[in-house]
Amino acid sequence: MSEWNASAERELATPGPLRPRRLRNSAAMRELVAETTVLARQLVMPHFVLPAAKANEPIPSMPGISRTGVDDLLRAVESDHKLGIKSVLLFGTPPAGAKNSTGSSASDREGAVPRAVRALRGAFGGDLVIMTDVCLCAYTDHGHCGVLLDGAVDNDRSLVPLAAMALAHAEAGADLVAPSDMMDGRVGALRSALDADGFTSTGILSYAVKYASAYYGPFRDAADSSPQHGDRRSYQMDSRNSAEAEREVKLDEAEGADMVMVKPALAYLDIIRRVRAVTTLPLAAYNVSGEYSAVKAAAERGWLDEAAIVRENLHAMVRAGADIVITYHARAALAGRWI
Ligand code: PBG
Ligand code: ZN
């Protein structure tokens, strides 16, 4: 049969009730039925802080992101605040020559992070949520996230300097300390230390589900925090595991975490979904450095449309179940109205 047969087409066509395309007919219709929204209030901008007042060092492997001194940080956070970014996560850098085996400069009250926290708190009061990364790797001379005993990271010994670091951040005025070291029991240890010193209202955002990931590469350049020997596989999670994520979240919740995080995000959307189902705590997804840099590199070459990719990725993390997204794309996404 070569002639077009309109009555046959009518007979073969899907009956009326089974036409999902009706809900995609126009942009207005698609807006009406969209299931996911990413709002500025959900985004957290990470910052790398240098122990200086004035400094601005672009990070080559993370185009658009700099390591800044405290004054430059204040200016960046002020302009981000106008875009709607009301939360920051701070990473510190010790002064030159300060690294040692226990990372003792991590709890220095005059260190980059406590100084930055005081300055931000002074400028913004309660209008900014200040989170601080608590980990030793940028402060130890061996680059591991804890302290070593016979060449291996010793869990319980590491809790002491980690708790001291959290206290220095709490004292400076952090809202949430965010332990990223992946030692067992660190949420409980931080909670006891904070409470014992009267910081009962300082919260803990636990990097509960943090995988040993190659996606942290650019961050380690930025923070100068690469392990000098070995890797982090004896404390960070194995990327093949999923049930283990539930165990980690349940433990951290029992130890007193106020929020939990899954990290990285995009290669772990199934984990975000799984964790979402087992906790009612606020859930953060960390869209890490390598995920950022991969998008930036492809966009620079004209291989990907940065705005469209970032929008799609942000929607994916929230659709999977994240309440909060920590992302280096936050500023550009809001400035460019990508979401
Ligand atoms: C420190 C820490 C890392 C990240 C956050 N905190 C690196 C690591 O564990 O090696 C990664 C963040 C990113 O890649 O954006 N423990
Ligand atoms: Zn670390």
mmCIF file of C-alpha atoms and ligand atoms in Angstrom:
data_model
loop_
_atom_site.group_PDB
_atom_site.id
_atom_site.type_symbol
_atom_site.label_atom_id
_atom_site.label_comp_id
_atom_site.label_asym_id
_atom_site.label_seq_id
_atom_site.Cartn_x
_atom_site.Cartn_y
_atom_site.Cartn_z
ATOM 1 C CA MET A 1 0.000 0.000 0.000
ATOM 2 C CA SER A 2 1.717 3.163 -1.184
ATOM 3 C CA GLU A 3 -1.043 5.762 -0.728
ATOM 4 C CA TRP A 4 -1.398 7.591 2.588
ATOM 5 C CA ASN A 5 -4.324 6.147 4.496
ATOM 6 C CA ALA A 6 -5.692 8.716 6.915
ATOM 7 C CA SER A 7 -8.331 6.482 8.383
ATOM 8 C CA ALA A 8 -5.732 3.784 9.090
ATOM 9 C CA GLU A 9 -3.595 6.407 10.882
ATOM 10 C CA ARG A 10 -6.557 7.331 13.041
ATOM 11 C CA GLU A 11 -7.117 3.716 13.953
ATOM 12 C CA LEU A 12 -3.472 3.078 14.781
ATOM 13 C CA ALA A 13 -2.882 6.271 16.774
ATOM 14 C CA THR A 14 -2.519 6.017 20.530
ATOM 15 C CA PRO A 15 -5.858 6.706 22.203
ATOM 16 C CA GLY A 16 -6.423 10.072 23.847
ATOM 17 C CA PRO A 17 -5.571 9.392 27.488
ATOM 18 C CA LEU A 18 -2.052 8.112 26.679
ATOM 19 C CA ARG A 19 -0.439 11.241 25.213
ATOM 20 C CA PRO A 20 2.261 12.537 27.604
ATOM 21 C CA ARG A 21 3.288 15.136 25.009
ATOM 22 C CA ARG A 22 0.218 17.262 25.881
ATOM 23 C CA LEU A 23 2.089 18.392 28.985
ATOM 24 C CA ARG A 24 5.082 19.465 26.876
ATOM 25 C CA ASN A 25 3.198 21.542 24.315
ATOM 26 C CA SER A 26 4.414 24.997 25.327
ATOM 27 C CA ALA A 27 6.980 26.582 27.582
ATOM 28 C CA ALA A 28 4.164 27.819 29.810
ATOM 29 C CA MET A 29 2.734 24.309 30.126
ATOM 30 C CA ARG A 30 6.173 22.861 30.898
ATOM 31 C CA GLU A 31 6.658 25.461 33.632
ATOM 32 C CA LEU A 32 3.265 24.591 35.080
ATOM 33 C CA VAL A 33 4.015 20.895 35.430
ATOM 34 C CA ALA A 34 7.739 21.036 36.274
ATOM 35 C CA GLU A 35 8.463 18.819 39.285
ATOM 36 C CA THR A 36 11.780 20.313 40.371
ATOM 37 C CA THR A 37 12.909 23.809 41.252
ATOM 38 C CA VAL A 38 16.377 24.903 42.354
ATOM 39 C CA LEU A 39 16.306 28.092 44.405
ATOM 40 C CA ALA A 40 19.118 30.444 45.361
ATOM 41 C CA ARG A 41 18.397 29.743 49.013
ATOM 42 C CA GLN A 42 19.498 26.117 48.510
ATOM 43 C CA LEU A 43 22.929 26.940 47.102
ATOM 44 C CA VAL A 44 26.155 27.070 49.094
ATOM 45 C CA MET A 45 29.242 28.731 47.624
ATOM 46 C CA PRO A 46 32.602 27.220 48.659
ATOM 47 C CA HIS A 47 35.577 29.550 49.286
ATOM 48 C CA PHE A 48 39.311 28.948 49.678
ATOM 49 C CA VAL A 49 40.687 31.379 52.228
ATOM 50 C CA LEU A 50 44.321 32.460 52.482
ATOM 51 C CA PRO A 51 45.927 33.684 55.723
ATOM 52 C CA ALA A 52 46.222 37.263 54.443
ATOM 53 C CA ALA A 53 44.065 40.344 54.187
ATOM 54 C CA LYS A 54 44.574 41.115 50.518
ATOM 55 C CA ALA A 55 45.156 38.254 48.129
ATOM 56 C CA ASN A 56 43.450 36.885 45.064
ATOM 57 C CA GLU A 57 45.037 33.883 43.389
ATOM 58 C CA PRO A 58 43.065 32.309 40.551
ATOM 59 C CA ILE A 59 43.105 28.492 40.634
ATOM 60 C CA PRO A 60 44.242 27.323 37.174
ATOM 61 C CA SER A 61 42.334 24.021 37.266
ATOM 62 C CA MET A 62 39.114 25.722 38.434
ATOM 63 C CA PRO A 63 38.441 28.628 36.043
ATOM 64 C CA GLY A 64 36.426 31.370 37.761
ATOM 65 C CA ILE A 65 37.457 30.334 41.300
ATOM 66 C CA SER A 66 40.213 32.023 43.344
ATOM 67 C CA ARG A 67 41.937 31.586 46.645
ATOM 68 C CA THR A 68 41.348 34.857 48.451
ATOM 69 C CA GLY A 69 42.494 36.784 51.483
ATOM 70 C CA VAL A 70 39.919 37.861 54.049
ATOM 71 C CA ASP A 71 39.211 41.322 52.518
ATOM 72 C CA ASP A 72 38.718 39.870 49.050
ATOM 73 C CA LEU A 73 36.536 37.130 50.515
ATOM 74 C CA LEU A 74 34.293 39.729 52.134
ATOM 75 C CA ARG A 75 33.837 41.543 48.837
ATOM 76 C CA ALA A 76 33.040 38.304 46.990
ATOM 77 C CA VAL A 77 30.523 37.200 49.620
ATOM 78 C CA GLU A 78 28.878 40.651 49.568
ATOM 79 C CA SER A 79 28.313 40.527 45.819
ATOM 80 C CA ASP A 80 27.178 36.880 45.983
ATOM 81 C CA HIS A 81 24.749 37.830 48.747
ATOM 82 C CA LYS A 82 23.105 40.312 46.384
ATOM 83 C CA LEU A 83 22.595 37.444 43.935
ATOM 84 C CA GLY A 84 20.840 35.484 46.681
ATOM 85 C CA ILE A 85 23.653 33.253 47.944
ATOM 86 C CA LYS A 86 23.178 33.215 51.723
ATOM 87 C CA SER A 87 25.458 30.330 52.649
ATOM 88 C CA VAL A 88 29.190 29.739 52.370
ATOM 89 C CA LEU A 89 31.538 26.839 53.066
ATOM 90 C CA LEU A 90 35.067 27.896 53.994
ATOM 91 C CA PHE A 91 38.321 26.018 53.416
ATOM 92 C CA GLY A 92 41.520 27.319 54.950
ATOM 93 C CA THR A 93 45.191 27.358 54.073
ATOM 94 C CA PRO A 94 47.939 27.493 56.693
ATOM 95 C CA PRO A 95 50.713 30.105 56.492
ATOM 96 C CA ALA A 96 53.880 29.028 54.643
ATOM 97 C CA GLY A 97 55.970 26.645 56.731
ATOM 98 C CA ALA A 98 53.198 25.909 59.253
ATOM 99 C CA LYS A 99 52.415 22.345 58.194
ATOM 100 C CA ASN A 100 53.427 19.637 60.675
ATOM 101 C CA SER A 101 52.611 16.031 61.501
ATOM 102 C CA THR A 102 49.484 16.788 63.567
ATOM 103 C CA GLY A 103 48.257 19.779 61.562
ATOM 104 C CA SER A 104 48.299 21.860 64.741
ATOM 105 C CA SER A 105 47.867 25.186 62.895
ATOM 106 C CA ALA A 106 44.331 24.031 61.987
ATOM 107 C CA SER A 107 43.145 25.168 65.416
ATOM 108 C CA ASP A 108 45.024 28.491 65.408
ATOM 109 C CA ARG A 109 42.586 31.268 66.411
ATOM 110 C CA GLU A 110 44.451 33.631 64.077
ATOM 111 C CA GLY A 111 44.290 31.173 61.174
ATOM 112 C CA ALA A 112 42.617 32.011 57.864
ATOM 113 C CA VAL A 113 39.283 30.376 58.681
ATOM 114 C CA PRO A 114 38.678 31.848 62.172
ATOM 115 C CA ARG A 115 39.663 35.293 60.839
ATOM 116 C CA ALA A 116 37.326 34.924 57.883
ATOM 117 C CA VAL A 117 34.470 33.701 60.075
ATOM 118 C CA ARG A 118 34.819 36.697 62.430
ATOM 119 C CA ALA A 119 34.916 39.126 59.513
ATOM 120 C CA LEU A 120 31.878 37.574 57.803
ATOM 121 C CA ARG A 121 29.916 37.380 61.041
ATOM 122 C CA GLY A 122 30.728 41.020 61.734
ATOM 123 C CA ALA A 123 29.562 42.072 58.271
ATOM 124 C CA PHE A 124 26.480 39.891 57.887
ATOM 125 C CA GLY A 125 25.319 38.987 61.392
ATOM 126 C CA GLY A 126 22.579 36.388 61.042
ATOM 127 C CA ASP A 127 22.020 37.019 57.319
ATOM 128 C CA LEU A 128 24.673 34.516 56.288
ATOM 129 C CA VAL A 129 25.055 30.827 57.102
ATOM 130 C CA ILE A 130 28.748 30.183 57.707
ATOM 131 C CA MET A 131 29.942 26.601 57.355
ATOM 132 C CA THR A 132 33.556 25.591 57.834
ATOM 133 C CA ASP A 133 35.315 22.501 56.564
ATOM 134 C CA VAL A 134 36.956 20.604 59.416
ATOM 135 C CA CYS A 135 39.804 18.424 58.168
ATOM 136 C CA LEU A 136 43.533 18.221 58.713
ATOM 137 C CA CYS A 137 44.802 17.444 55.195
ATOM 138 C CA ALA A 138 45.648 21.054 54.262
ATOM 139 C CA TYR A 139 47.520 21.461 57.578
ATOM 140 C CA THR A 140 49.492 18.203 57.881
ATOM 141 C CA ASP A 141 52.909 17.850 56.237
ATOM 142 C CA HIS A 142 51.957 14.338 55.039
ATOM 143 C CA GLY A 143 48.644 15.536 53.543
ATOM 144 C CA HIS A 144 46.443 12.923 55.226
ATOM 145 C CA CYS A 145 43.151 13.883 56.851
ATOM 146 C CA GLY A 146 44.178 12.522 60.256
ATOM 147 C CA VAL A 147 47.342 11.921 62.257
ATOM 148 C CA LEU A 148 49.626 8.976 61.556
ATOM 149 C CA LEU A 149 50.740 6.159 63.793
ATOM 150 C CA ASP A 150 53.353 3.855 62.223
ATOM 151 C CA GLY A 151 52.570 5.352 58.816
ATOM 152 C CA ALA A 152 48.813 4.684 58.968
ATOM 153 C CA VAL A 153 46.055 7.166 59.787
ATOM 154 C CA ASP A 154 45.084 6.508 63.396
ATOM 155 C CA ASN A 155 41.370 7.000 63.916
ATOM 156 C CA ASP A 156 41.034 7.910 67.581
ATOM 157 C CA ARG A 157 44.184 10.030 67.808
ATOM 158 C CA SER A 158 42.903 12.081 64.885
ATOM 159 C CA LEU A 159 39.752 13.025 66.778
ATOM 160 C CA VAL A 160 41.704 15.255 69.174
ATOM 161 C CA PRO A 161 43.054 17.819 66.653
ATOM 162 C CA LEU A 162 39.815 17.620 64.665
ATOM 163 C CA ALA A 163 37.778 18.553 67.748
ATOM 164 C CA ALA A 164 40.228 21.387 68.511
ATOM 165 C CA MET A 165 39.812 22.698 64.958
ATOM 166 C CA ALA A 166 36.011 22.580 65.230
ATOM 167 C CA LEU A 167 36.190 24.513 68.516
ATOM 168 C CA ALA A 168 38.319 27.254 66.937
ATOM 169 C CA HIS A 169 35.710 27.647 64.172
ATOM 170 C CA ALA A 170 32.788 27.599 66.615
ATOM 171 C CA GLU A 171 34.466 30.194 68.819
ATOM 172 C CA ALA A 172 34.918 32.454 65.788
ATOM 173 C CA GLY A 173 31.188 32.206 65.097
ATOM 174 C CA ALA A 174 30.594 29.410 62.565
ATOM 175 C CA ASP A 175 26.984 28.209 62.319
ATOM 176 C CA LEU A 176 27.958 24.730 61.211
ATOM 177 C CA VAL A 177 31.233 22.854 61.359
ATOM 178 C CA ALA A 178 31.569 20.330 58.555
ATOM 179 C CA PRO A 179 33.926 17.425 59.257
ATOM 180 C CA SER A 180 35.218 15.947 55.986
ATOM 181 C CA ASP A 181 37.935 13.653 57.371
ATOM 182 C CA MET A 182 35.846 10.429 57.428
ATOM 183 C CA MET A 183 37.235 9.169 60.741
ATOM 184 C CA ASP A 184 34.815 6.947 62.671
ATOM 185 C CA GLY A 185 33.102 8.623 65.594
ATOM 186 C CA ARG A 186 34.122 12.157 64.671
ATOM 187 C CA VAL A 187 30.607 13.529 64.723
ATOM 188 C CA GLY A 188 30.152 12.311 68.288
ATOM 189 C CA ALA A 189 33.598 13.583 69.269
ATOM 190 C CA LEU A 190 32.905 17.026 67.800
ATOM 191 C CA ARG A 191 29.457 17.172 69.428
ATOM 192 C CA SER A 192 30.896 16.373 72.886
ATOM 193 C CA ALA A 193 33.746 18.858 72.485
ATOM 194 C CA LEU A 194 31.416 21.636 71.322
ATOM 195 C CA ASP A 195 28.908 20.994 74.100
ATOM 196 C CA ALA A 196 31.617 20.791 76.764
ATOM 197 C CA ASP A 197 32.791 24.284 75.777
ATOM 198 C CA GLY A 198 29.300 25.726 75.691
ATOM 199 C CA PHE A 199 28.847 25.708 71.902
ATOM 200 C CA THR A 200 25.583 23.820 72.123
ATOM 201 C CA SER A 201 24.039 25.842 69.303
ATOM 202 C CA THR A 202 26.851 25.284 66.807
ATOM 203 C CA GLY A 203 25.653 22.609 64.379
ATOM 204 C CA ILE A 204 27.404 19.784 62.552
ATOM 205 C CA LEU A 205 27.058 19.203 58.832
ATOM 206 C CA SER A 206 28.589 15.767 58.451
ATOM 207 C CA TYR A 207 30.303 14.686 55.262
ATOM 208 C CA ALA A 208 28.631 11.390 56.172
ATOM 209 C CA VAL A 209 28.902 9.759 52.776
ATOM 210 C CA LYS A 210 32.190 10.762 51.226
ATOM 211 C CA TYR A 211 33.722 8.540 48.589
ATOM 212 C CA ALA A 212 37.402 8.132 47.727
ATOM 213 C CA SER A 213 37.116 9.963 44.425
ATOM 214 C CA ALA A 214 39.278 11.147 41.551
ATOM 215 C CA TYR A 215 36.841 14.063 41.244
ATOM 216 C CA TYR A 216 38.682 15.847 44.088
ATOM 217 C CA GLY A 217 41.779 16.427 41.954
ATOM 218 C CA PRO A 218 41.398 20.180 41.265
ATOM 219 C CA PHE A 219 40.460 20.837 44.909
ATOM 220 C CA ARG A 220 43.678 19.224 46.106
ATOM 221 C CA ASP A 221 45.630 21.621 43.857
ATOM 222 C CA ALA A 222 43.675 24.543 45.295
ATOM 223 C CA ALA A 223 44.013 23.476 48.924
ATOM 224 C CA ASP A 224 47.486 21.952 48.551
ATOM 225 C CA SER A 225 46.111 18.919 50.382
ATOM 226 C CA SER A 226 47.240 15.868 48.397
ATOM 227 C CA PRO A 227 48.497 12.931 50.446
ATOM 228 C CA GLN A 228 52.292 12.769 50.162
ATOM 229 C CA HIS A 229 52.197 8.958 50.295
ATOM 230 C CA GLY A 230 49.412 6.454 49.677
ATOM 231 C CA ASP A 231 45.799 7.484 49.194
ATOM 232 C CA ARG A 232 42.632 8.056 51.220
ATOM 233 C CA ARG A 233 41.045 4.649 50.641
ATOM 234 C CA SER A 234 41.410 3.528 54.264
ATOM 235 C CA TYR A 235 39.051 6.273 55.413
ATOM 236 C CA GLN A 236 36.963 7.486 52.451
ATOM 237 C CA MET A 237 34.332 5.140 51.002
ATOM 238 C CA ASP A 238 34.715 2.705 48.113
ATOM 239 C CA SER A 239 32.809 3.918 45.046
ATOM 240 C CA ARG A 240 31.384 0.437 44.504
ATOM 241 C CA ASN A 241 29.349 0.610 47.709
ATOM 242 C CA SER A 242 25.820 1.804 48.333
ATOM 243 C CA ALA A 243 24.413 -0.003 51.410
ATOM 244 C CA GLU A 244 27.414 1.320 53.319
ATOM 245 C CA ALA A 245 26.108 4.843 52.716
ATOM 246 C CA GLU A 246 23.021 4.021 54.760
ATOM 247 C CA ARG A 247 25.161 2.741 57.620
ATOM 248 C CA GLU A 248 27.308 5.883 57.615
ATOM 249 C CA VAL A 249 24.252 8.147 57.682
ATOM 250 C CA LYS A 250 22.581 6.226 60.501
ATOM 251 C CA LEU A 251 25.749 6.380 62.613
ATOM 252 C CA ASP A 252 26.240 10.107 62.063
ATOM 253 C CA GLU A 253 22.608 10.784 62.816
ATOM 254 C CA ALA A 254 22.914 8.818 66.067
ATOM 255 C CA GLU A 255 26.106 10.738 66.939
ATOM 256 C CA GLY A 256 24.274 14.043 66.589
ATOM 257 C CA ALA A 257 24.717 15.303 63.027
ATOM 258 C CA ASP A 258 22.339 18.163 62.186
ATOM 259 C CA MET A 259 22.681 17.698 58.441
ATOM 260 C CA VAL A 260 24.323 15.062 56.262
ATOM 261 C CA MET A 261 26.116 15.239 52.936
ATOM 262 C CA VAL A 262 26.745 12.998 49.965
ATOM 263 C CA LYS A 263 29.954 13.706 48.057
ATOM 264 C CA PRO A 264 30.678 13.767 45.118
ATOM 265 C CA ALA A 265 27.206 14.347 43.702
ATOM 266 C CA LEU A 266 26.798 13.667 39.997
ATOM 267 C CA ALA A 267 28.322 10.190 39.835
ATOM 268 C CA TYR A 268 26.418 9.379 43.057
ATOM 269 C CA LEU A 269 22.833 10.460 42.338
ATOM 270 C CA ASP A 270 21.653 6.957 43.276
ATOM 271 C CA ILE A 271 23.285 7.441 46.671
ATOM 272 C CA ILE A 272 21.559 10.795 47.166
ATOM 273 C CA ARG A 273 18.276 9.046 46.406
ATOM 274 C CA ARG A 274 19.062 6.180 48.760
ATOM 275 C CA VAL A 275 20.137 8.446 51.622
ATOM 276 C CA ARG A 276 17.057 10.619 51.098
ATOM 277 C CA ALA A 277 14.913 7.588 51.855
ATOM 278 C CA VAL A 278 16.559 6.818 55.202
ATOM 279 C CA THR A 279 16.952 10.225 56.850
ATOM 280 C CA THR A 280 14.740 13.192 57.544
ATOM 281 C CA LEU A 281 17.749 15.423 58.213
ATOM 282 C CA PRO A 282 18.525 18.135 55.656
ATOM 283 C CA LEU A 283 20.567 16.485 52.898
ATOM 284 C CA ALA A 284 23.374 18.298 51.095
ATOM 285 C CA ALA A 285 24.986 17.250 47.815
ATOM 286 C CA TYR A 286 28.541 18.415 47.152
ATOM 287 C CA ASN A 287 29.058 19.094 43.456
ATOM 288 C CA VAL A 288 32.828 18.781 43.771
ATOM 289 C CA SER A 289 35.790 20.415 42.056
ATOM 290 C CA GLY A 290 36.335 17.783 39.363
ATOM 291 C CA GLU A 291 32.678 17.893 38.390
ATOM 292 C CA TYR A 292 32.990 21.671 38.072
ATOM 293 C CA SER A 293 36.276 21.637 36.178
ATOM 294 C CA ALA A 294 35.082 19.012 33.681
ATOM 295 C CA VAL A 295 32.117 21.203 32.741
ATOM 296 C CA LYS A 296 34.277 24.338 32.542
ATOM 297 C CA ALA A 297 36.903 22.654 30.362
ATOM 298 C CA ALA A 298 34.353 21.289 27.907
ATOM 299 C CA ALA A 299 32.522 24.626 27.813
ATOM 300 C CA GLU A 300 35.773 26.527 27.125
ATOM 301 C CA ARG A 301 36.322 24.318 24.088
ATOM 302 C CA GLY A 302 32.794 24.924 22.905
ATOM 303 C CA TRP A 303 31.963 21.261 23.337
ATOM 304 C CA LEU A 304 29.199 21.817 25.891
ATOM 305 C CA ASP A 305 26.767 24.660 26.569
ATOM 306 C CA GLU A 306 27.792 25.666 30.108
ATOM 307 C CA ALA A 307 24.490 27.296 31.102
ATOM 308 C CA ALA A 308 22.403 24.370 29.921
ATOM 309 C CA ILE A 309 24.702 21.772 31.477
ATOM 310 C CA VAL A 310 24.846 23.527 34.852
ATOM 311 C CA ARG A 311 21.067 23.909 34.889
ATOM 312 C CA GLU A 312 20.609 20.228 34.071
ATOM 313 C CA ASN A 313 23.132 19.156 36.713
ATOM 314 C CA LEU A 314 21.606 21.347 39.448
ATOM 315 C CA HIS A 315 18.164 19.983 38.646
ATOM 316 C CA ALA A 316 19.535 16.421 38.729
ATOM 317 C CA MET A 317 20.955 16.792 42.241
ATOM 318 C CA VAL A 318 17.766 18.317 43.633
ATOM 319 C CA ARG A 319 15.568 15.855 41.729
ATOM 320 C CA ALA A 320 17.576 12.999 43.288
ATOM 321 C CA GLY A 321 16.690 14.341 46.741
ATOM 322 C CA ALA A 322 19.198 16.990 47.795
ATOM 323 C CA ASP A 323 17.819 19.892 49.838
ATOM 324 C CA ILE A 324 21.091 21.808 49.661
ATOM 325 C CA VAL A 325 23.662 21.950 46.841
ATOM 326 C CA ILE A 326 27.231 22.986 47.531
ATOM 327 C CA THR A 327 28.569 24.105 44.168
ATOM 328 C CA TYR A 328 31.287 26.265 42.607
ATOM 329 C CA HIS A 329 28.714 27.067 39.890
ATOM 330 C CA ALA A 330 26.443 28.929 42.350
ATOM 331 C CA ARG A 331 27.569 32.458 41.447
ATOM 332 C CA ALA A 332 27.499 32.018 37.672
ATOM 333 C CA ALA A 333 24.205 30.112 37.783
ATOM 334 C CA LEU A 334 22.467 32.980 39.583
ATOM 335 C CA ALA A 335 24.258 35.837 37.817
ATOM 336 C CA GLY A 336 23.428 34.294 34.433
ATOM 337 C CA ARG A 337 19.880 33.335 35.483
ATOM 338 C CA TRP A 338 20.591 29.761 34.480
ATOM 339 C CA ILE A 339 18.071 28.485 37.045
HETATM 340 C C1 PBG B 1 39.267 17.642 52.597
HETATM 341 C C2 PBG B 1 38.273 17.870 51.523
HETATM 342 C C3 PBG B 1 38.341 17.492 50.177
HETATM 343 C C4 PBG B 1 37.207 18.034 49.578
HETATM 344 C C5 PBG B 1 36.486 18.693 50.564
HETATM 345 N N1 PBG B 1 37.154 18.570 51.758
HETATM 346 C C6 PBG B 1 39.378 16.741 49.435
HETATM 347 C C7 PBG B 1 39.701 15.358 49.804
HETATM 348 O O1 PBG B 1 39.052 14.724 50.635
HETATM 349 O O2 PBG B 1 40.706 14.890 49.262
HETATM 350 C C8 PBG B 1 36.862 17.950 48.130
HETATM 351 C C9 PBG B 1 36.083 19.102 47.586
HETATM 352 C C10 PBG B 1 36.121 19.242 46.106
HETATM 353 O O3 PBG B 1 36.720 18.429 45.372
HETATM 354 O O4 PBG B 1 35.510 20.218 45.632
HETATM 355 N N2 PBG B 1 39.213 16.385 53.168
HETATM 356 ZN ZN ZN B 2 40.999 16.011 54.408
#
